[in-house]
Tab-separated table of C-alpha atoms and ligand atoms in Angstrom:
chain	number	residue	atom	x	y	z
A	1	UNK	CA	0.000	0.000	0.000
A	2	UNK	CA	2.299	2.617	1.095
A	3	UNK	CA	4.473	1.027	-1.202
A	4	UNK	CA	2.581	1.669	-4.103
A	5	UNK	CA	2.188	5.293	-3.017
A	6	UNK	CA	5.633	5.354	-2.972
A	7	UNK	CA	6.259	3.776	-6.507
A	8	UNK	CA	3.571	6.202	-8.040
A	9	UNK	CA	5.045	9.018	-6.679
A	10	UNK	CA	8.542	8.344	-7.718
A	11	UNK	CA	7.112	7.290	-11.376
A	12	UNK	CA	4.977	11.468	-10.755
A	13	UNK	CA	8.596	12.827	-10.109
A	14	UNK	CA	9.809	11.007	-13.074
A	15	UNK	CA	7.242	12.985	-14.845
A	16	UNK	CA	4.042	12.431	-16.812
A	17	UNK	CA	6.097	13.592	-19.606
A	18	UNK	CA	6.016	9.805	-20.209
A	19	UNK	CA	3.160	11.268	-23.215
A	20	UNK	CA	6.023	13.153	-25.004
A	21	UNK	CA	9.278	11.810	-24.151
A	22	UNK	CA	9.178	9.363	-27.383
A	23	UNK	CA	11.007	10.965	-29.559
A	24	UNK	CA	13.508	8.429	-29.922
A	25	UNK	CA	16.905	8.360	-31.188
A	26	UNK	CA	16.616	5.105	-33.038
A	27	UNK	CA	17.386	1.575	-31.955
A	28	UNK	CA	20.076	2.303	-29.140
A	29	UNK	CA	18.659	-0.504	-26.953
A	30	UNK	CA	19.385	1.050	-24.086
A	31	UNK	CA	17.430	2.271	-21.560
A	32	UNK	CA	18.171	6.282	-21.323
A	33	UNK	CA	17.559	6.638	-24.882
A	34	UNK	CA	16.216	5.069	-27.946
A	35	UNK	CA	13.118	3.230	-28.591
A	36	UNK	CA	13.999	-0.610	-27.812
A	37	UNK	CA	11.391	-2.654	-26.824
A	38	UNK	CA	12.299	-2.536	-23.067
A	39	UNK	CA	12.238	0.685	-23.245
A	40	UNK	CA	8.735	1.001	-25.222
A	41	UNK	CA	7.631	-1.292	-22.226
A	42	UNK	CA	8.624	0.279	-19.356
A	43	UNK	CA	7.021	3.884	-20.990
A	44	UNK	CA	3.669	1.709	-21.354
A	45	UNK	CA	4.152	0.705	-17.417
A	46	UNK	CA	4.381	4.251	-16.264
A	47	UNK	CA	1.298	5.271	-19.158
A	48	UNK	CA	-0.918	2.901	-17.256
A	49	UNK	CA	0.442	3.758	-13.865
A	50	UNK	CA	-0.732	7.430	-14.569
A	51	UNK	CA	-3.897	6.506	-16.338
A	52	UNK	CA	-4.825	4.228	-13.339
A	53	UNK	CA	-3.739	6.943	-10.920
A	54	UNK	CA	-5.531	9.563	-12.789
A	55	UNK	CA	-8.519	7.656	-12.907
A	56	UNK	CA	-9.427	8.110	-9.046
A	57	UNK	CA	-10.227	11.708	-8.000
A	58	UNK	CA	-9.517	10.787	-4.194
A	59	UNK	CA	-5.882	10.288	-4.764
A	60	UNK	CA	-5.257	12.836	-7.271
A	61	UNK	CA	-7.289	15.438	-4.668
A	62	UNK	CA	-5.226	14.368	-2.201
A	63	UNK	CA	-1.662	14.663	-4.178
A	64	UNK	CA	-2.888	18.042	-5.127
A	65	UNK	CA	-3.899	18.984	-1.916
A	66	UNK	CA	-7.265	20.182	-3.608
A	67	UNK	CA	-5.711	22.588	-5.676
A	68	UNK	CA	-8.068	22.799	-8.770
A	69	UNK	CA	-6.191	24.636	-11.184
A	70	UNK	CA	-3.214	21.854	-10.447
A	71	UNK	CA	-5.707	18.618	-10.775
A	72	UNK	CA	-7.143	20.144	-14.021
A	73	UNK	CA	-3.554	20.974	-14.931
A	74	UNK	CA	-2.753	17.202	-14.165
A	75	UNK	CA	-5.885	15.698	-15.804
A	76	UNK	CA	-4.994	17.420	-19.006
A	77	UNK	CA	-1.555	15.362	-19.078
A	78	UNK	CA	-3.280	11.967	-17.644
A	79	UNK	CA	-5.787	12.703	-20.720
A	80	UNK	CA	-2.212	12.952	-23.170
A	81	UNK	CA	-0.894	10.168	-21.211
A	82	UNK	CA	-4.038	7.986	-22.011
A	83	UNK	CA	-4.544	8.800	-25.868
A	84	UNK	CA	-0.761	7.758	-25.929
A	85	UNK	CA	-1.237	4.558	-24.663
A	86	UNK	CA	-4.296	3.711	-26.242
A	87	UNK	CA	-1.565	3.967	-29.368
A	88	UNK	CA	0.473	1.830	-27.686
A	89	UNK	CA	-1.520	-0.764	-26.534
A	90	UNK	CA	-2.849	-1.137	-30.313
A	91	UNK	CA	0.686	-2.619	-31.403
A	92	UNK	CA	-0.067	-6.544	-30.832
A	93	UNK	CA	3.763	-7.491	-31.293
A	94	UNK	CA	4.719	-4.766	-28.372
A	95	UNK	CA	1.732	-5.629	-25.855
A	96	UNK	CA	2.795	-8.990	-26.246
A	97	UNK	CA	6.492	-8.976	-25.848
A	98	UNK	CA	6.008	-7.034	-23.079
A	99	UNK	CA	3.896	-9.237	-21.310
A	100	UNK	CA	6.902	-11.668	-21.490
A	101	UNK	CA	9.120	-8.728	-20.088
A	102	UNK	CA	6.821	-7.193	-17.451
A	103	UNK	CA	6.526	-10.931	-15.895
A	104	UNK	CA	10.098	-10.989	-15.419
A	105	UNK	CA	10.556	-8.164	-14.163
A	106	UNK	CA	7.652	-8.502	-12.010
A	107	UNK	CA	9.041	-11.983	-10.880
A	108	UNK	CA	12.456	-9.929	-10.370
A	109	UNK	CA	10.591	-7.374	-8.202
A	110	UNK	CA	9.219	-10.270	-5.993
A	111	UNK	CA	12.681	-10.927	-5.203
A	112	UNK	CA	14.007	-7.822	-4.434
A	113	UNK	CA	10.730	-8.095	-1.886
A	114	UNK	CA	11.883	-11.054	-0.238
A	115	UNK	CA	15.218	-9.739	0.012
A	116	UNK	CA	13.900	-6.714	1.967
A	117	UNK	CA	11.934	-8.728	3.848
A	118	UNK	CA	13.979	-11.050	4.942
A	119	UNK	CA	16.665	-8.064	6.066
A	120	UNK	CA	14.081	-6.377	7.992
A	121	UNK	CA	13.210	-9.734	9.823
A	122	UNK	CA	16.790	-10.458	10.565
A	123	UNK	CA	17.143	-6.737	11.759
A	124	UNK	CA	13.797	-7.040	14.295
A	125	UNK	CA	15.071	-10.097	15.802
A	126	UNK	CA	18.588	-8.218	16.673
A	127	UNK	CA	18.778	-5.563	19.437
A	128	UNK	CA	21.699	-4.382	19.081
A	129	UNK	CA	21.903	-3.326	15.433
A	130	UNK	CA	18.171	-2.232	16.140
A	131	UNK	CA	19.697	0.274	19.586
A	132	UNK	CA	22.385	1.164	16.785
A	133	UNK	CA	20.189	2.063	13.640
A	134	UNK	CA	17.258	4.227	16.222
A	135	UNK	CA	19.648	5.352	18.475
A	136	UNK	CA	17.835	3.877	21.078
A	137	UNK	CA	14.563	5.167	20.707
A	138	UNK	CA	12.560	2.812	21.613
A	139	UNK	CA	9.330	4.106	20.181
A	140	UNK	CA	11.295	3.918	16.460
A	141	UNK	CA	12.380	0.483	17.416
A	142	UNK	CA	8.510	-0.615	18.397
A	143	UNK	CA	7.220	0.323	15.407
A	144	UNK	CA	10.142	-1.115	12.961
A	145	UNK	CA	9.725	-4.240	15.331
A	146	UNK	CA	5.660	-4.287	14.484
A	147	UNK	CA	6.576	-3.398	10.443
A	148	UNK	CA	8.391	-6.320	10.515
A	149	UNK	CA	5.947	-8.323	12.251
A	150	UNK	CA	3.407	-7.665	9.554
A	151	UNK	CA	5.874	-8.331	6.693
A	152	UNK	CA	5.990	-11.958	8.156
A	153	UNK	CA	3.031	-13.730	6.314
A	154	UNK	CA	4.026	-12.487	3.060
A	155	UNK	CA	7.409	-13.299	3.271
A	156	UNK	CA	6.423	-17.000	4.486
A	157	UNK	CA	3.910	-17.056	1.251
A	158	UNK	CA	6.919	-16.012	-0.716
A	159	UNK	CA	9.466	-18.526	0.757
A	160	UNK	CA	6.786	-21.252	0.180
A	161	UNK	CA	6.743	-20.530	-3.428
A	162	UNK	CA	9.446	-22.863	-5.063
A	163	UNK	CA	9.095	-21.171	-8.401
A	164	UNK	CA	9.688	-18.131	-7.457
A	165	UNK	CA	12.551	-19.003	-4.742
A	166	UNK	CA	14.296	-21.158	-7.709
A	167	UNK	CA	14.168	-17.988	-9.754
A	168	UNK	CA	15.428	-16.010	-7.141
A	169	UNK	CA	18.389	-17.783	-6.784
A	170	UNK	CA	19.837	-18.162	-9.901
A	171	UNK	CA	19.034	-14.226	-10.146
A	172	UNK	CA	21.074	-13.971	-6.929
A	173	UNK	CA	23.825	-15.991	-8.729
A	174	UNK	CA	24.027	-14.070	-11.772
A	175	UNK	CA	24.583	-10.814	-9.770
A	176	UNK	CA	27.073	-12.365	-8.242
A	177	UNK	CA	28.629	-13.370	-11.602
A	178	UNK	CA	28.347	-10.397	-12.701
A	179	UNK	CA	30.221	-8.697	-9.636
A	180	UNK	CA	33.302	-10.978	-9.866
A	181	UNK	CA	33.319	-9.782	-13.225
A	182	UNK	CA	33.594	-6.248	-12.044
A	183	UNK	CA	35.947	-6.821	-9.713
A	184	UNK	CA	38.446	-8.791	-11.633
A	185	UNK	CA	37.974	-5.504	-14.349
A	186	UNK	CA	39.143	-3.314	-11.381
A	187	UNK	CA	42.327	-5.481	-10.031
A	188	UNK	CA	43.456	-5.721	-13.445
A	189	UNK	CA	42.873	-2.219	-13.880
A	190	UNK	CA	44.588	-0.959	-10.493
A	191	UNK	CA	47.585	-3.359	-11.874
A	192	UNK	CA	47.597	-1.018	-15.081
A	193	UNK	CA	49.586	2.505	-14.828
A	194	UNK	CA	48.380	3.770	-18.476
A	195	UNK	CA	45.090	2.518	-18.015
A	196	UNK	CA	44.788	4.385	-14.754
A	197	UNK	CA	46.286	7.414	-16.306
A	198	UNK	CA	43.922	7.539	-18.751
A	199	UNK	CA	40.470	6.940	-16.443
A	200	UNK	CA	41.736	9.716	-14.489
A	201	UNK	CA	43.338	12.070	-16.590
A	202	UNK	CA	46.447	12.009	-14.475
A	203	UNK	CA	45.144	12.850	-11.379
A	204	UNK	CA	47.666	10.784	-8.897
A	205	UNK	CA	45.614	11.256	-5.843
A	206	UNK	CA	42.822	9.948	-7.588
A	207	UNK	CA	44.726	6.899	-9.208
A	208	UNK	CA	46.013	6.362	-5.848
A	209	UNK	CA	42.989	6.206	-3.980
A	210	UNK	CA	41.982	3.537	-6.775
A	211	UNK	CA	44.459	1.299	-5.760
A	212	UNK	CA	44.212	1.389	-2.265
A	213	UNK	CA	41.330	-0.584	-2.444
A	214	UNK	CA	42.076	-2.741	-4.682
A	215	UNK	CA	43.387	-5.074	-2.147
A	216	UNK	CA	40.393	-5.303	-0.886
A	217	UNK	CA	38.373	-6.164	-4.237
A	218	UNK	CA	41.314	-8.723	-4.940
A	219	UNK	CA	40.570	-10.365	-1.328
A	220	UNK	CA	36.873	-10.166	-1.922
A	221	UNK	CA	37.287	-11.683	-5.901
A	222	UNK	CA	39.514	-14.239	-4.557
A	223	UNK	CA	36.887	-15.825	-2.180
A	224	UNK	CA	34.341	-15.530	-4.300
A	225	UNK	CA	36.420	-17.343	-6.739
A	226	UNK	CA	37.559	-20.348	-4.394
A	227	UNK	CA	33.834	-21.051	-4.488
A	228	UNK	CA	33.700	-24.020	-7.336
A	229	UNK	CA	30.053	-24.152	-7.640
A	230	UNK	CA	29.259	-20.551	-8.191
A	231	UNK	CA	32.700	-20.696	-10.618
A	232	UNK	CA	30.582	-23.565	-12.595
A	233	UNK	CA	27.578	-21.883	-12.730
A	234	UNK	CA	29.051	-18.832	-13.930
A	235	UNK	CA	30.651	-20.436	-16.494
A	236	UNK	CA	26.999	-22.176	-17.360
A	237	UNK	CA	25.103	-18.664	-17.340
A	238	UNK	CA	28.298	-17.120	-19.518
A	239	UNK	CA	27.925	-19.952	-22.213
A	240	UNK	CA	23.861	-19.802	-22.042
A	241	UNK	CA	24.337	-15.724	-22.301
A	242	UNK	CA	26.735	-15.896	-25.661
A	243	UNK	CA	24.315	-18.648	-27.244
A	244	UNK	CA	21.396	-16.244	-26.875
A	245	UNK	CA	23.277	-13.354	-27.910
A	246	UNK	CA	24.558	-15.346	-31.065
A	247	UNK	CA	21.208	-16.525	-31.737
A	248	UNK	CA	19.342	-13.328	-31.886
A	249	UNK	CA	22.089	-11.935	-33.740
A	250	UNK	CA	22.009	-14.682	-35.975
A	251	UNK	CA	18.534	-13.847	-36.490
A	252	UNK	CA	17.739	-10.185	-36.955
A	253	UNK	CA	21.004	-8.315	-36.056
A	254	UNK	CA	19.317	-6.491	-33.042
A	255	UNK	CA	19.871	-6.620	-29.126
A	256	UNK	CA	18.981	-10.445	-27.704
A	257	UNK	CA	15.786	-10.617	-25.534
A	258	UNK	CA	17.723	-11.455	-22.552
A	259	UNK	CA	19.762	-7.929	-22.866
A	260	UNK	CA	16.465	-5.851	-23.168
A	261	UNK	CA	15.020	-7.844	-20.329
A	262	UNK	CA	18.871	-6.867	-18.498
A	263	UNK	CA	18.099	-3.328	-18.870
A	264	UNK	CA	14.394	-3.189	-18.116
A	265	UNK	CA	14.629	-5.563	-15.293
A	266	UNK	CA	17.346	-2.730	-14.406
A	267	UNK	CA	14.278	0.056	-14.507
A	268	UNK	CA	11.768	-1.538	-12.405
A	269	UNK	CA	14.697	-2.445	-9.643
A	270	UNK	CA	16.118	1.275	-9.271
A	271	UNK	CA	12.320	2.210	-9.211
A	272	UNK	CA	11.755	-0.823	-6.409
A	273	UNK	CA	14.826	0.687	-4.810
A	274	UNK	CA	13.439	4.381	-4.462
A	275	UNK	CA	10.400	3.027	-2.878
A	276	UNK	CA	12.166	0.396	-0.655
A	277	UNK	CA	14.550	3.485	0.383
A	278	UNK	CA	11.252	5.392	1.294
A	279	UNK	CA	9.957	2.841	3.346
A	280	UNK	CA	13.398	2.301	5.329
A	281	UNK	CA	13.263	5.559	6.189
A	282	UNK	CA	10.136	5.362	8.503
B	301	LIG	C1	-8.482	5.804	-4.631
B	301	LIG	O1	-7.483	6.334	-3.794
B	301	LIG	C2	-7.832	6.295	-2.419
B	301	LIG	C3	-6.780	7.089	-1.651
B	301	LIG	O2	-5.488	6.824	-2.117
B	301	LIG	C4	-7.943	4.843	-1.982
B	301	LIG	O3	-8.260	4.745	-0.622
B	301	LIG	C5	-9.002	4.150	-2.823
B	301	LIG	O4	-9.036	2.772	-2.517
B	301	LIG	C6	-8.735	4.338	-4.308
B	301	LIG	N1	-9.867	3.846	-5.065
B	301	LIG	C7	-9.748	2.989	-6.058
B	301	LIG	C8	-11.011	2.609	-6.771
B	301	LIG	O5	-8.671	2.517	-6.389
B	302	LIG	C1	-2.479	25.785	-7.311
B	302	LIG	O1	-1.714	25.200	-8.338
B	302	LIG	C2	-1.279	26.129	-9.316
B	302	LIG	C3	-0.655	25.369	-10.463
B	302	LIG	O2	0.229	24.345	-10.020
B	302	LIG	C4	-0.327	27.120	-8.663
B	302	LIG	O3	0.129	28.038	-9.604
B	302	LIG	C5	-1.042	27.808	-7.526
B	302	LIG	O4	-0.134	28.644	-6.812
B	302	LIG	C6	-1.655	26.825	-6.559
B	302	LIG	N1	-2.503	27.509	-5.604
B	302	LIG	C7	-2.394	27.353	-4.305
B	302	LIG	C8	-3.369	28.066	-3.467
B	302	LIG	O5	-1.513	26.620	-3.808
B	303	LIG	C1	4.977	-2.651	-32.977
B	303	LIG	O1	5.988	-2.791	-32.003
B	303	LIG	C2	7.099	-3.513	-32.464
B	303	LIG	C3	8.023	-3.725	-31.262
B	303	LIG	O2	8.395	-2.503	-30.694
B	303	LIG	C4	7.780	-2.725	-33.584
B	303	LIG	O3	8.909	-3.447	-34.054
B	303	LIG	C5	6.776	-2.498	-34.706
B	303	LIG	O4	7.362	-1.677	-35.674
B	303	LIG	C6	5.511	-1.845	-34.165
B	303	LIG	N1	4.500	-1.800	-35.217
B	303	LIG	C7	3.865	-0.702	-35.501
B	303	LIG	C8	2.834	-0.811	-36.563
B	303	LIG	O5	4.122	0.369	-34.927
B	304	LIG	C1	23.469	-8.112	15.045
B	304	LIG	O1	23.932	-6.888	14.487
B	304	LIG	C2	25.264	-6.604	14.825
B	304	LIG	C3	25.554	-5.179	14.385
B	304	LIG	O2	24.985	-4.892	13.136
B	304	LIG	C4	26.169	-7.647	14.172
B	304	LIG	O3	27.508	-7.386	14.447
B	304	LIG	C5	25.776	-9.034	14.694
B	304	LIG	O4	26.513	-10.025	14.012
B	304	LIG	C6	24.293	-9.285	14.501
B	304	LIG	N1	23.937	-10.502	15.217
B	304	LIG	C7	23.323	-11.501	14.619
B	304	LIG	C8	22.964	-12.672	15.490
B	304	LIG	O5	23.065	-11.494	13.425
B	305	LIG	C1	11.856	8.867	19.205
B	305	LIG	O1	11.161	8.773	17.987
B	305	LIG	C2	9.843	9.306	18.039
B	305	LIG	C3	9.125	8.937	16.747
B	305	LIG	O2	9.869	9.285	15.620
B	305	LIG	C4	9.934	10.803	18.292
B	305	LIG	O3	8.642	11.367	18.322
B	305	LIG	C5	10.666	11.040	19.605
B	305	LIG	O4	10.878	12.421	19.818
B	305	LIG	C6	12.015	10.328	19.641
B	305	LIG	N1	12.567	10.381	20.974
B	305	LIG	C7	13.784	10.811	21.223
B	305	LIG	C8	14.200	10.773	22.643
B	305	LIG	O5	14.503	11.205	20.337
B	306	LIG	C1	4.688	-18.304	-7.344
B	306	LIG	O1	5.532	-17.346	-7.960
B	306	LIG	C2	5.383	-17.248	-9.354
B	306	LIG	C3	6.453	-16.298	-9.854
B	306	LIG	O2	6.435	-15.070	-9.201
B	306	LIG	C4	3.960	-16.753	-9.655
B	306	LIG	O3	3.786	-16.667	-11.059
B	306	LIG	C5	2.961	-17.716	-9.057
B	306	LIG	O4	1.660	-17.196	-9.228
B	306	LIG	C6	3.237	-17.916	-7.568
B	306	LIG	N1	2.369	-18.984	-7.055
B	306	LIG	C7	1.597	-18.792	-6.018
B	306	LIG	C8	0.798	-19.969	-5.583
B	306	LIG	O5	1.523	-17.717	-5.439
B	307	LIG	C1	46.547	-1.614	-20.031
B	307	LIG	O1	45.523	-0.740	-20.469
B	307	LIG	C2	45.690	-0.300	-21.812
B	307	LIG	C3	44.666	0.777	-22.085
B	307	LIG	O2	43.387	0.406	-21.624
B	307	LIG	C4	45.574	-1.503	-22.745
B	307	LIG	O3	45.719	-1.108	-24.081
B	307	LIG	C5	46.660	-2.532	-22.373
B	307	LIG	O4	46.483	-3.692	-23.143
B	307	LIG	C6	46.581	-2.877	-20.885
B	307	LIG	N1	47.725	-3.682	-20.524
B	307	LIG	C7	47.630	-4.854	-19.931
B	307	LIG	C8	48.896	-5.532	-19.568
B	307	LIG	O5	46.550	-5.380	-19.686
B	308	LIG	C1	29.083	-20.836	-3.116
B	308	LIG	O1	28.195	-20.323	-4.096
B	308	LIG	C2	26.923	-20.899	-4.075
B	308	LIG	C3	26.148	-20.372	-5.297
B	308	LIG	O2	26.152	-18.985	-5.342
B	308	LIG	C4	26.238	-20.551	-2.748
B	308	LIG	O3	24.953	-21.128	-2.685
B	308	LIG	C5	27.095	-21.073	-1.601
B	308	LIG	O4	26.530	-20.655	-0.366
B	308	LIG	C6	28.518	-20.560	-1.719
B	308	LIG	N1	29.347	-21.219	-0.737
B	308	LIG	C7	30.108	-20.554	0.130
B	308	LIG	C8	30.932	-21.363	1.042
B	308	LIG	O5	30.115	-19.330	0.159
């Protein structure tokens, strides 16, 4: 509930401009600009969002703290918003292929629920980092203890769902795949004088400050790396990735499914993330 709130309002600040902003610069496939299909997707998401939101006077009242001029000022865009993705929403191919892309990114939000969920569970049950995080105020700690409380039943629902837990987990490994890829880039890099020069224009401090930690992201890679079965299941998830890539290449020269699903899924998380950081802020 509050979540939702939260989401709509961060989609608001994003703008309605959702109506206008199409003027793409061709087939980038990425999400900032262009017109990919992730992208087309994610502008139909907010479209409907709006529409939905516009739809109930309570809530837009309420936003607008009953400022008329601003609700009829607003109802004029939801009205734009709405012819736009009636347009939309007549393309069968797009409504389609983002129904596959919504439902994984939908399945990919569930996650990033758990996850929360789980962390604010594990946080209730310890006092100390609970005395730490309120600075002892009890009354903060009483009410993050009963908001975690509530989040239990849904979190059970969620951990008793195998198909989503499976999917969880191999998203959990690929992010991990994905970071000992980044920090192998960075220990190689920190090893590399003219590659540092060049990131940072010369700056010594700043190439300095660089390598200082990258003792730390060798430590971290090195672990992460004595751990055989995520190694093999990298591997697995690097040779699955370059088959799809080859294969939608092979077959119409654009970006693979899977990579527009990559930067969608990427989307709806930051958006998850701005509500999740509202929420944690109590
Ligand atoms: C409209 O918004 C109000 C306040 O946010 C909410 O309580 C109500 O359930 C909403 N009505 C519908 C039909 O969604
Ligand atoms: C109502 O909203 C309009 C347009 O956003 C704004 O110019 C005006 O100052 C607002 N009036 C009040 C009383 O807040
Ligand atoms: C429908 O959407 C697909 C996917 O974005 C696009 O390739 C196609 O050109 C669109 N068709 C029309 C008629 O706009
Ligand atoms: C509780 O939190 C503290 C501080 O964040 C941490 O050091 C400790 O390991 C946690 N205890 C448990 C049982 O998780
Ligand atoms: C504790 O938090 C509550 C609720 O945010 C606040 O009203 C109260 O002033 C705080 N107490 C102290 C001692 O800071
Ligand atoms: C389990 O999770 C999947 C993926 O999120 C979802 O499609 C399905 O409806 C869920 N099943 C139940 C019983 O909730
Ligand atoms: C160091 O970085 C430069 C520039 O990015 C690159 O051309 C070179 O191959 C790298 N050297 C090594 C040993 O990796
Ligand atoms: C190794 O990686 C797997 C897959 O990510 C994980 O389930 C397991 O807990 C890891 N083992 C250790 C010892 O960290």
């Amino acid at each position: 509930m509050q979540l939702t709130n939260l989401f709509v309002s961060a989609l608001l600040a994003m703008s309605v401009s959702a109506a206008d902003d199409n003027k793409g610069d061709g087939n980038k496939g990425d999400h900032k600009g262009g017109n990919s299909v992730g992208k087309q997707c994610f502008q139909m998401a907010k479209l409907e969002m709006i529409t939905k939101f516009g739809a109930n006077d309570t809530a837009v009242a309420a936003k607008f703290h009953n400022n008329q001029t601003a609700i009829d000022d607003f109802k004029k865009k939801v009205a734009a918003s709405d012819t736009k993705l009636k347009a939309m929403s007549a393309n069968a191919t797009l409504v389609s292929e983002c129904a596959t892309i919504n439902a994984e990114a939908r399945e990919k939000g569930e996650c990033g629920k758990m996850k929360f969920a789980e962390k604010m569970l594990a946080m209730a049950g310890n006092d100390t980092a609970l005395q730490t995080k309120f600075k002892n105020n009890q009354t903060k700690i009483d009410a993050f203890k009963a908001k975690a409380e509530g989040a239990k039943a849904d979190l059970a629902a969620m951990q008793g769902n195998a198909t989503l837990t499976s999917f969880c987990s191999v998203q959990t490994t690929k992010h991990e795949c994905r970071k000992m890829a980044m920090l192998q880039k960075q220990t190689d890099m920190a090893k590399n004088q003219t590659a540092l020069e060049a990131k940072f224009k010369g700056d010594e401090a700043k190439v300095k400050a660089f390598q200082d930690k990258s003792a730390k992201w060798e430590t971290e890679l090195k672990a992460m790396m004595g751990n055989s079965t995520l190694m093999d299941t990298c591997k697995t998830l690097n040779q699955a990735q370059a088959q799809n890539t080859n294969n939608a290449a092979a077959k119409d020269g654009k970006k693979s499914a899977a990579q527009t699903l990559e930067a969608f899924s990427g989307l709806i998380t930051a958006a998850f993330a701005v509500a999740v950081a509202g929420t944690l802020m109590l």
